[in-house]
PDB file of C-alpha atoms and ligand atoms in Angstrom:
ATOM      1  CA  MET A  10      34.306 101.892  99.772  1.00 77.00           C
ATOM      2  CA  ARG A  11      38.162 101.116 100.793  1.00 89.00           C
ATOM      3  CA  GLU A  12      40.499 103.364 102.339  1.00 94.00           C
ATOM      4  CA  LYS A  13      43.476 104.300 100.115  1.00 96.00           C
ATOM      5  CA  ILE A  14      46.088 104.307 102.982  1.00 98.00           C
ATOM      6  CA  ILE A  15      49.939 105.175 102.949  1.00 98.00           C
ATOM      7  CA  ALA A  16      51.551 104.693 106.687  1.00 98.00           C
ATOM      8  CA  GLY A  17      55.193 104.890 107.575  1.00 98.00           C
ATOM      9  CA  ASN A  18      56.966 102.339 110.071  1.00 98.00           C
ATOM     10  CA  TRP A  19      59.907 104.532 110.857  1.00 98.00           C
ATOM     11  CA  LYS A  20      61.384 101.473 112.875  1.00 98.00           C
ATOM     12  CA  MET A  21      64.309 102.391 115.017  1.00 98.00           C
ATOM     13  CA  ASN A  22      65.529 105.585 113.196  1.00 98.00           C
ATOM     14  CA  LEU A  23      65.292 109.528 113.209  1.00 98.00           C
ATOM     15  CA  SER A  24      66.372 111.628 115.453  1.00 98.00           C
ATOM     16  CA  ILE A  25      64.056 113.556 116.717  1.00 98.00           C
ATOM     17  CA  PRO A  26      63.800 116.576 114.810  1.00 98.00           C
ATOM     18  CA  GLU A  27      64.530 114.820 111.772  1.00 98.00           C
ATOM     19  CA  GLY A  28      61.462 113.408 112.293  1.00 98.00           C
ATOM     20  CA  VAL A  29      59.756 116.532 113.597  1.00 98.00           C
ATOM     21  CA  LYS A  30      61.221 117.822 109.842  1.00 98.00           C
ATOM     22  CA  LEU A  31      59.852 115.070 108.072  1.00 98.00           C
ATOM     23  CA  VAL A  32      56.248 115.430 109.564  1.00 98.00           C
ATOM     24  CA  GLU A  33      56.711 119.234 109.359  1.00 98.00           C
ATOM     25  CA  ASP A  34      57.207 117.986 105.016  1.00 98.00           C
ATOM     26  CA  ILE A  35      54.596 115.909 104.879  1.00 97.00           C
ATOM     27  CA  GLU A  36      52.168 118.261 106.466  1.00 97.00           C
ATOM     28  CA  HIS A  37      52.793 121.271 104.520  1.00 96.00           C
ATOM     29  CA  TYR A  38      52.528 119.307 101.455  1.00 96.00           C
ATOM     30  CA  LEU A  39      49.410 118.006 102.678  1.00 96.00           C
ATOM     31  CA  ALA A  40      47.525 121.166 103.314  1.00 95.00           C
ATOM     32  CA  LYS A  41      48.275 122.505  99.714  1.00 93.00           C
ATOM     33  CA  ARG A  42      46.295 119.633  98.624  1.00 88.00           C
ATOM     34  CA  PRO A  43      42.799 117.660  99.819  1.00 85.00           C
ATOM     35  CA  LEU A  44      43.872 113.844  98.902  1.00 94.00           C
ATOM     36  CA  GLN A  45      41.733 110.857  99.419  1.00 94.00           C
ATOM     37  CA  THR A  46      44.247 109.065 101.026  1.00 97.00           C
ATOM     38  CA  LYS A  47      44.903 108.725 104.369  1.00 97.00           C
ATOM     39  CA  VAL A  48      48.700 108.668 105.429  1.00 98.00           C
ATOM     40  CA  ILE A  49      50.101 107.892 108.995  1.00 98.00           C
ATOM     41  CA  VAL A  50      53.128 107.530 110.365  1.00 98.00           C
ATOM     42  CA  ALA A  51      54.726 104.989 113.034  1.00 98.00           C
ATOM     43  CA  PRO A  52      58.249 106.650 114.886  1.00 98.00           C
ATOM     44  CA  SER A  53      59.824 105.624 117.589  1.00 97.00           C
ATOM     45  CA  PHE A  54      57.741 106.178 121.094  1.00 97.00           C
ATOM     46  CA  THR A  55      60.152 108.767 122.212  1.00 97.00           C
ATOM     47  CA  HIS A  56      58.979 111.096 118.650  1.00 98.00           C
ATOM     48  CA  LEU A  57      55.190 110.757 119.781  1.00 98.00           C
ATOM     49  CA  TYR A  58      55.274 113.711 122.453  1.00 98.00           C
ATOM     50  CA  SER A  59      57.275 116.452 119.858  1.00 98.00           C
ATOM     51  CA  ILE A  60      55.463 115.211 117.259  1.00 98.00           C
ATOM     52  CA  ASN A  61      51.597 114.926 118.646  1.00 98.00           C
ATOM     53  CA  GLN A  62      52.395 118.657 120.044  1.00 98.00           C
ATOM     54  CA  LEU A  63      52.689 119.431 115.790  1.00 98.00           C
ATOM     55  CA  ASN A  64      49.055 119.869 116.061  1.00 97.00           C
ATOM     56  CA  CYS A  65      49.223 117.719 112.203  1.00 97.00           C
ATOM     57  CA  LEU A  66      45.528 117.916 110.613  1.00 96.00           C
ATOM     58  CA  HIS A  67      46.841 115.239 107.707  1.00 96.00           C
ATOM     59  CA  VAL A  68      49.138 113.396 109.154  1.00 98.00           C
ATOM     60  CA  LYS A  69      48.006 110.654 111.715  1.00 98.00           C
ATOM     61  CA  LEU A  70      50.001 108.703 114.054  1.00 98.00           C
ATOM     62  CA  SER A  71      50.336 106.136 114.921  1.00 98.00           C
ATOM     63  CA  ALA A  72      52.494 103.236 117.402  1.00 98.00           C
ATOM     64  CA  GLN A  73      54.984 100.478 116.660  1.00 98.00           C
ATOM     65  CA  ASN A  74      53.610  98.744 119.153  1.00 98.00           C
ATOM     66  CA  CYS A  75      52.465  98.203 123.064  1.00 97.00           C
ATOM     67  CA  HIS A  76      51.913  96.161 125.585  1.00 98.00           C
ATOM     68  CA  GLU A  77      48.544  94.164 125.986  1.00 97.00           C
ATOM     69  CA  SER A  78      48.608  95.785 128.945  1.00 97.00           C
ATOM     70  CA  LYS A  79      47.064  99.440 130.051  1.00 95.00           C
ATOM     71  CA  LYS A  80      49.306  99.947 133.157  1.00 95.00           C
ATOM     72  CA  GLY A  81      50.913  97.291 135.747  1.00 96.00           C
ATOM     73  CA  ALA A  82      54.563  96.992 136.770  1.00 97.00           C
ATOM     74  CA  PHE A  83      55.908  96.435 132.882  1.00 97.00           C
ATOM     75  CA  THR A  84      59.697  98.300 133.141  1.00 97.00           C
ATOM     76  CA  GLY A  85      60.561  99.811 130.113  1.00 95.00           C
ATOM     77  CA  GLU A  86      56.858  98.723 128.178  1.00 96.00           C
ATOM     78  CA  ILE A  87      54.290 101.510 126.776  1.00 96.00           C
ATOM     79  CA  SER A  88      50.927 101.371 127.496  1.00 95.00           C
ATOM     80  CA  PRO A  89      48.120 102.175 124.907  1.00 96.00           C
ATOM     81  CA  LEU A  90      46.830 104.330 127.841  1.00 95.00           C
ATOM     82  CA  ILE A  91      49.983 106.236 127.301  1.00 96.00           C
ATOM     83  CA  LEU A  92      49.855 106.289 123.316  1.00 97.00           C
ATOM     84  CA  GLN A  93      46.710 107.431 123.530  1.00 95.00           C
ATOM     85  CA  ASP A  94      47.281 110.680 125.822  1.00 95.00           C
ATOM     86  CA  LEU A  95      49.680 111.138 122.670  1.00 97.00           C
ATOM     87  CA  GLY A  96      48.182 111.891 119.875  1.00 97.00           C
ATOM     88  CA  VAL A  97      48.509 108.408 119.202  1.00 98.00           C
ATOM     89  CA  GLN A  98      45.103 106.181 116.929  1.00 98.00           C
ATOM     90  CA  TYR A  99      47.018 103.212 115.592  1.00 98.00           C
ATOM     91  CA  VAL A 100      49.374 100.812 117.040  1.00 98.00           C
ATOM     92  CA  ILE A 101      50.884  98.396 114.405  1.00 98.00           C
ATOM     93  CA  LEU A 102      50.653  94.577 115.588  1.00 98.00           C
ATOM     94  CA  GLY A 103      52.531  92.093 115.111  1.00 97.00           C
ATOM     95  CA  HIS A 104      55.641  93.291 112.909  1.00 97.00           C
ATOM     96  CA  SER A 105      57.305  90.245 111.588  1.00 96.00           C
ATOM     97  CA  GLU A 106      60.746  91.746 113.615  1.00 96.00           C
ATOM     98  CA  ARG A 107      58.418  91.588 117.428  1.00 97.00           C
ATOM     99  CA  ARG A 108      57.832  88.357 115.917  1.00 95.00           C
ATOM    100  CA  GLU A 109      60.940  87.257 115.253  1.00 94.00           C
ATOM    101  CA  LEU A 110      63.714  89.485 117.112  1.00 96.00           C
ATOM    102  CA  PHE A 111      61.641  89.878 120.316  1.00 96.00           C
ATOM    103  CA  GLY A 112      59.014  86.175 119.962  1.00 96.00           C
ATOM    104  CA  GLU A 113      56.084  87.504 119.898  1.00 97.00           C
ATOM    105  CA  SER A 114      53.496  85.336 119.879  1.00 96.00           C
ATOM    106  CA  ASP A 115      50.686  84.690 117.274  1.00 95.00           C
ATOM    107  CA  ALA A 116      48.720  84.432 120.800  1.00 95.00           C
ATOM    108  CA  LEU A 117      50.748  87.630 121.942  1.00 97.00           C
ATOM    109  CA  ILE A 118      49.622  89.550 119.194  1.00 97.00           C
ATOM    110  CA  ARG A 119      46.014  89.079 119.691  1.00 97.00           C
ATOM    111  CA  ALA A 120      46.036  90.088 123.358  1.00 97.00           C
ATOM    112  CA  LYS A 121      48.034  93.290 122.297  1.00 98.00           C
ATOM    113  CA  ILE A 122      44.822  93.306 119.070  1.00 98.00           C
ATOM    114  CA  GLU A 123      41.946  93.382 121.874  1.00 97.00           C
ATOM    115  CA  GLN A 124      43.649  95.323 123.931  1.00 97.00           C
ATOM    116  CA  CYS A 125      44.127  98.473 121.453  1.00 97.00           C
ATOM    117  CA  LEU A 126      40.539  97.854 120.443  1.00 97.00           C
ATOM    118  CA  SER A 127      38.914  97.939 124.341  1.00 96.00           C
ATOM    119  CA  MET A 128      41.289 101.841 124.337  1.00 95.00           C
ATOM    120  CA  LYS A 129      39.833 102.777 120.759  1.00 96.00           C
ATOM    121  CA  LEU A 130      43.329 102.528 119.068  1.00 98.00           C
ATOM    122  CA  LYS A 131      43.752 100.991 115.577  1.00 98.00           C
ATOM    123  CA  PRO A 132      45.112  98.458 115.143  1.00 98.00           C
ATOM    124  CA  ILE A 133      47.335  97.325 111.757  1.00 98.00           C
ATOM    125  CA  ILE A 134      47.760  94.041 112.001  1.00 98.00           C
ATOM    126  CA  CYS A 135      50.610  92.682 110.180  1.00 98.00           C
ATOM    127  CA  CYS A 136      50.738  89.104 108.576  1.00 98.00           C
ATOM    128  CA  GLY A 137      53.231  87.655 105.909  1.00 97.00           C
ATOM    129  CA  GLU A 138      55.509  84.653 105.401  1.00 96.00           C
ATOM    130  CA  SER A 139      59.045  83.706 105.574  1.00 94.00           C
ATOM    131  CA  LEU A 140      61.218  82.842 102.636  1.00 92.00           C
ATOM    132  CA  GLU A 141      61.664  78.745 103.627  1.00 93.00           C
ATOM    133  CA  GLU A 142      58.307  79.038 103.451  1.00 95.00           C
ATOM    134  CA  ARG A 143      57.038  80.592 100.918  1.00 94.00           C
ATOM    135  CA  ARG A 144      59.153  77.770  98.587  1.00 92.00           C
ATOM    136  CA  LYS A 145      57.463  75.281 100.117  1.00 96.00           C
ATOM    137  CA  ASN A 146      54.045  76.923  99.499  1.00 95.00           C
ATOM    138  CA  LYS A 147      53.177  77.145 102.901  1.00 96.00           C
ATOM    139  CA  HIS A 148      52.100  81.035 102.436  1.00 97.00           C
ATOM    140  CA  PHE A 149      48.880  80.428 102.794  1.00 98.00           C
ATOM    141  CA  GLU A 150      48.619  79.013 105.356  1.00 97.00           C
ATOM    142  CA  VAL A 151      50.153  81.009 107.240  1.00 97.00           C
ATOM    143  CA  VAL A 152      48.918  84.006 106.802  1.00 98.00           C
ATOM    144  CA  LYS A 153      45.264  82.491 107.391  1.00 97.00           C
ATOM    145  CA  GLU A 154      46.784  80.956 111.107  1.00 96.00           C
ATOM    146  CA  GLN A 155      48.302  84.299 111.984  1.00 97.00           C
ATOM    147  CA  LEU A 156      45.195  86.151 111.221  1.00 97.00           C
ATOM    148  CA  ASN A 157      42.633  83.549 112.909  1.00 96.00           C
ATOM    149  CA  THR A 158      44.537  84.154 115.827  1.00 96.00           C
ATOM    150  CA  ALA A 159      44.553  87.723 115.434  1.00 95.00           C
ATOM    151  CA  LEU A 160      41.078  88.659 114.416  1.00 96.00           C
ATOM    152  CA  TYR A 161      39.247  84.656 114.665  1.00 94.00           C
ATOM    153  CA  GLY A 162      35.902  86.031 117.305  1.00 93.00           C
ATOM    154  CA  LEU A 163      36.015  88.655 117.932  1.00 95.00           C
ATOM    155  CA  GLN A 164      32.462  91.043 116.367  1.00 94.00           C
ATOM    156  CA  GLU A 165      32.416  92.793 113.307  1.00 94.00           C
ATOM    157  CA  LYS A 166      32.258  96.082 115.024  1.00 94.00           C
ATOM    158  CA  SER A 167      35.811  96.025 116.224  1.00 95.00           C
ATOM    159  CA  LEU A 168      36.525  93.867 113.328  1.00 95.00           C
ATOM    160  CA  LYS A 169      36.202  96.925 111.525  1.00 94.00           C
ATOM    161  CA  GLU A 170      38.204  99.190 113.189  1.00 96.00           C
ATOM    162  CA  CYS A 171      41.041  96.823 111.669  1.00 97.00           C
ATOM    163  CA  MET A 172      44.026  96.710 108.903  1.00 98.00           C
ATOM    164  CA  ILE A 173      45.111  94.292 107.979  1.00 98.00           C
ATOM    165  CA  ALA A 174      49.158  94.307 106.990  1.00 98.00           C
ATOM    166  CA  TYR A 175      50.329  92.224 104.325  1.00 98.00           C
ATOM    167  CA  GLU A 176      54.417  91.708 104.569  1.00 97.00           C
ATOM    168  CA  PRO A 177      56.417  88.831 103.183  1.00 96.00           C
ATOM    169  CA  VAL A 178      59.256  88.670 105.466  1.00 94.00           C
ATOM    170  CA  TRP A 179      61.563  87.751 102.202  1.00 92.00           C
ATOM    171  CA  ALA A 180      60.018  90.926 100.823  1.00 89.00           C
ATOM    172  CA  ILE A 181      61.300  93.162 104.272  1.00 87.00           C
ATOM    173  CA  GLY A 182      63.996  95.520 103.827  1.00 83.00           C
ATOM    174  CA  THR A 183      66.032  93.405 101.592  1.00 86.00           C
ATOM    175  CA  GLY A 184      65.035  95.474  98.149  1.00 83.00           C
ATOM    176  CA  GLU A 185      63.205  92.085  96.910  1.00 83.00           C
ATOM    177  CA  THR A 186      59.082  92.857  96.537  1.00 86.00           C
ATOM    178  CA  ALA A 187      57.101  90.739  95.738  1.00 89.00           C
ATOM    179  CA  SER A 188      55.486  90.678  92.131  1.00 94.00           C
ATOM    180  CA  PRO A 189      52.056  92.821  91.859  1.00 95.00           C
ATOM    181  CA  GLU A 190      50.790  89.504  90.916  1.00 96.00           C
ATOM    182  CA  GLN A 191      51.727  87.600  93.995  1.00 96.00           C
ATOM    183  CA  ALA A 192      50.948  90.191  96.303  1.00 97.00           C
ATOM    184  CA  GLN A 193      47.269  90.150  95.237  1.00 98.00           C
ATOM    185  CA  GLU A 194      46.948  86.634  94.905  1.00 97.00           C
ATOM    186  CA  MET A 195      47.582  86.630  98.822  1.00 98.00           C
ATOM    187  CA  HIS A 196      45.304  90.194  99.006  1.00 98.00           C
ATOM    188  CA  ALA A 197      42.811  88.381  97.968  1.00 98.00           C
ATOM    189  CA  TYR A 198      43.082  85.290 100.111  1.00 98.00           C
ATOM    190  CA  ILE A 199      42.947  87.751 102.730  1.00 98.00           C
ATOM    191  CA  ARG A 200      39.634  89.324 101.981  1.00 97.00           C
ATOM    192  CA  ARG A 201      38.376  86.413 101.658  1.00 97.00           C
ATOM    193  CA  PHE A 202      39.021  84.946 104.812  1.00 96.00           C
ATOM    194  CA  LEU A 203      38.067  88.365 106.021  1.00 96.00           C
ATOM    195  CA  GLY A 204      35.040  87.650 104.457  1.00 95.00           C
ATOM    196  CA  SER A 205      34.453  83.730 106.603  1.00 94.00           C
ATOM    197  CA  ILE A 206      34.377  86.124 109.112  1.00 92.00           C
ATOM    198  CA  CYS A 207      33.114  89.479 108.995  1.00 91.00           C
ATOM    199  CA  HIS A 208      30.662  90.973 106.893  1.00 90.00           C
ATOM    200  CA  TYR A 209      33.367  93.839 106.368  1.00 88.00           C
ATOM    201  CA  ASN A 210      35.970  92.578 104.941  1.00 89.00           C
ATOM    202  CA  GLU A 211      35.463  94.346 102.055  1.00 90.00           C
ATOM    203  CA  THR A 212      36.077  97.376 103.650  1.00 93.00           C
ATOM    204  CA  ILE A 213      38.936  96.481 106.060  1.00 96.00           C
ATOM    205  CA  SER A 214      42.120  98.049 104.562  1.00 97.00           C
ATOM    206  CA  ILE A 215      44.874  95.591 102.785  1.00 98.00           C
ATOM    207  CA  LEU A 216      47.865  97.217 102.872  1.00 98.00           C
ATOM    208  CA  TYR A 217      51.501  95.425 100.689  1.00 97.00           C
ATOM    209  CA  GLY A 218      55.040  95.963 102.634  1.00 96.00           C
ATOM    210  CA  GLY A 219      57.989  94.698 101.520  1.00 94.00           C
ATOM    211  CA  SER A 220      60.602  97.181  99.330  1.00 92.00           C
ATOM    212  CA  CYS A 221      57.366  99.243  98.655  1.00 94.00           C
ATOM    213  CA  LYS A 222      59.469 102.149  97.142  1.00 95.00           C
ATOM    214  CA  PRO A 223      58.984 104.791  94.104  1.00 96.00           C
ATOM    215  CA  SER A 224      59.837 102.821  91.492  1.00 95.00           C
ATOM    216  CA  ASN A 225      57.677  99.823  92.185  1.00 94.00           C
ATOM    217  CA  ALA A 226      54.527 101.472  94.212  1.00 95.00           C
ATOM    218  CA  GLN A 227      52.466 101.768  91.275  1.00 95.00           C
ATOM    219  CA  ALA A 228      52.354  98.189  90.144  1.00 95.00           C
ATOM    220  CA  ILE A 229      51.512  97.572  93.304  1.00 96.00           C
ATOM    221  CA  PHE A 230      49.042  99.937  94.614  1.00 96.00           C
ATOM    222  CA  SER A 231      47.477  99.017  90.724  1.00 96.00           C
ATOM    223  CA  GLN A 232      46.280  95.445  91.705  1.00 97.00           C
ATOM    224  CA  LYS A 233      42.675  94.999  93.265  1.00 96.00           C
ATOM    225  CA  ASP A 234      42.843  94.224  96.498  1.00 97.00           C
ATOM    226  CA  VAL A 235      45.867  96.448  96.868  1.00 97.00           C
ATOM    227  CA  ASP A 236      44.420  99.289  99.347  1.00 97.00           C
ATOM    228  CA  GLY A 237      47.539 100.486 100.823  1.00 97.00           C
ATOM    229  CA  GLY A 238      51.679 100.737 102.026  1.00 98.00           C
ATOM    230  CA  LEU A 239      53.250 100.032 104.599  1.00 98.00           C
ATOM    231  CA  ILE A 240      56.882 101.557 104.038  1.00 98.00           C
ATOM    232  CA  GLY A 241      59.951 101.199 105.590  1.00 97.00           C
ATOM    233  CA  GLY A 242      62.716 102.345 104.431  1.00 96.00           C
ATOM    234  CA  ALA A 243      61.131 104.590 101.093  1.00 97.00           C
ATOM    235  CA  SER A 244      59.285 106.567 104.806  1.00 98.00           C
ATOM    236  CA  LEU A 245      62.293 107.674 105.787  1.00 98.00           C
ATOM    237  CA  ASN A 246      62.659 110.581 103.714  1.00 96.00           C
ATOM    238  CA  SER A 247      59.546 113.550 102.613  1.00 97.00           C
ATOM    239  CA  GLU A 248      60.319 112.957  98.700  1.00 97.00           C
ATOM    240  CA  ASP A 249      60.339 109.224  97.916  1.00 98.00           C
ATOM    241  CA  PHE A 250      57.495 109.304 101.166  1.00 98.00           C
ATOM    242  CA  ILE A 251      55.645 112.194  99.267  1.00 97.00           C
ATOM    243  CA  GLU A 252      56.048 110.393  96.173  1.00 97.00           C
ATOM    244  CA  LEU A 253      54.448 106.886  96.796  1.00 98.00           C
ATOM    245  CA  ILE A 254      51.434 108.833  99.022  1.00 97.00           C
ATOM    246  CA  HIS A 255      51.429 110.766  94.682  1.00 96.00           C
ATOM    247  CA  LEU A 256      50.615 106.969  93.657  1.00 96.00           C
ATOM    248  CA  ARG A 257      48.281 105.546  96.670  1.00 96.00           C
ATOM    249  CA  GLU A 258      46.408 108.717  95.236  1.00 95.00           C
ATOM    250  CA  LEU A 259      46.467 108.952  91.646  1.00 92.00           C
ATOM    251  CA  MET A 260      45.949 104.761  91.673  1.00 85.00           C
TER     252      MET A 260
HETATM  253  P1  PGA B 326      60.640  98.366 104.075  1.00 91.35           P
HETATM  254  O1  PGA B 326      60.077  98.067 105.138  1.00 91.35           O
HETATM  255  O2  PGA B 326      59.753  98.912 103.615  1.00 91.35           O
HETATM  256  O3  PGA B 326      62.115  98.934 104.429  1.00 91.35           O
HETATM  257  O4  PGA B 326      60.879  96.649 103.276  1.00 91.35           O
HETATM  258  C1  PGA B 326      58.687  98.021 105.479  1.00 91.35           C
HETATM  259  C2  PGA B 326      58.159  97.062 106.954  1.00 91.35           C
HETATM  260  O5  PGA B 326      58.474  96.531 107.259  1.00 91.35           O
HETATM  261  O6  PGA B 326      56.723  98.179 106.688  1.00 91.35           O
END
């Protein structure tokens, strides 16, 4: 059975005390009711130590990025080895902001995926097309290329540790969401692609991301191939994030 997931990508937001309080609130909510939904938060690197100190039983920790090497002369970068020390279990890789604003290529993202997997960190691999690519009807081609470079040739035991997040770039932080049908269509496509490279296509979780919020999540989460959400803006306050967890659990 596929896991239900709600993951919060805080990006470069929240002070350390705000982040700690948010995780405390979510943990408190989850401690009161056993849920099937797995809850993950991805704070800034600077917040990880304090949040790890909370020793949460329910909220899992993700990083938003990491370097492709274990260690070395890479000023300002963060090693997957250090992330392990901080209780991190997941790493978001290939987010469109990293691709666009920091020039990360498919090949670099692949190197990061391999390094994370070798360190037993589970990659949350983002893919998605730009508005222009969708208008030109190239969205399937673009996503396939991104995922092919990210995953092709990895061992099955590695592939089964990966999670995919489909995030159409035109829906990120814009208030515009993919329609439930558009999300389902792409998620089914991704699942078929996964089926062409491994036997775990029915167990790998595929999350939707892009302006997902309580008012539109129900319709998206009820789609057959949508296993959860990678949430940006709506993960920054406990009310919305907990509502999204609740909706994911119900659907
Ligand atoms: P958003 O961000 O929910 O604010 O659109 C999602 C993401 O970038 O992961």
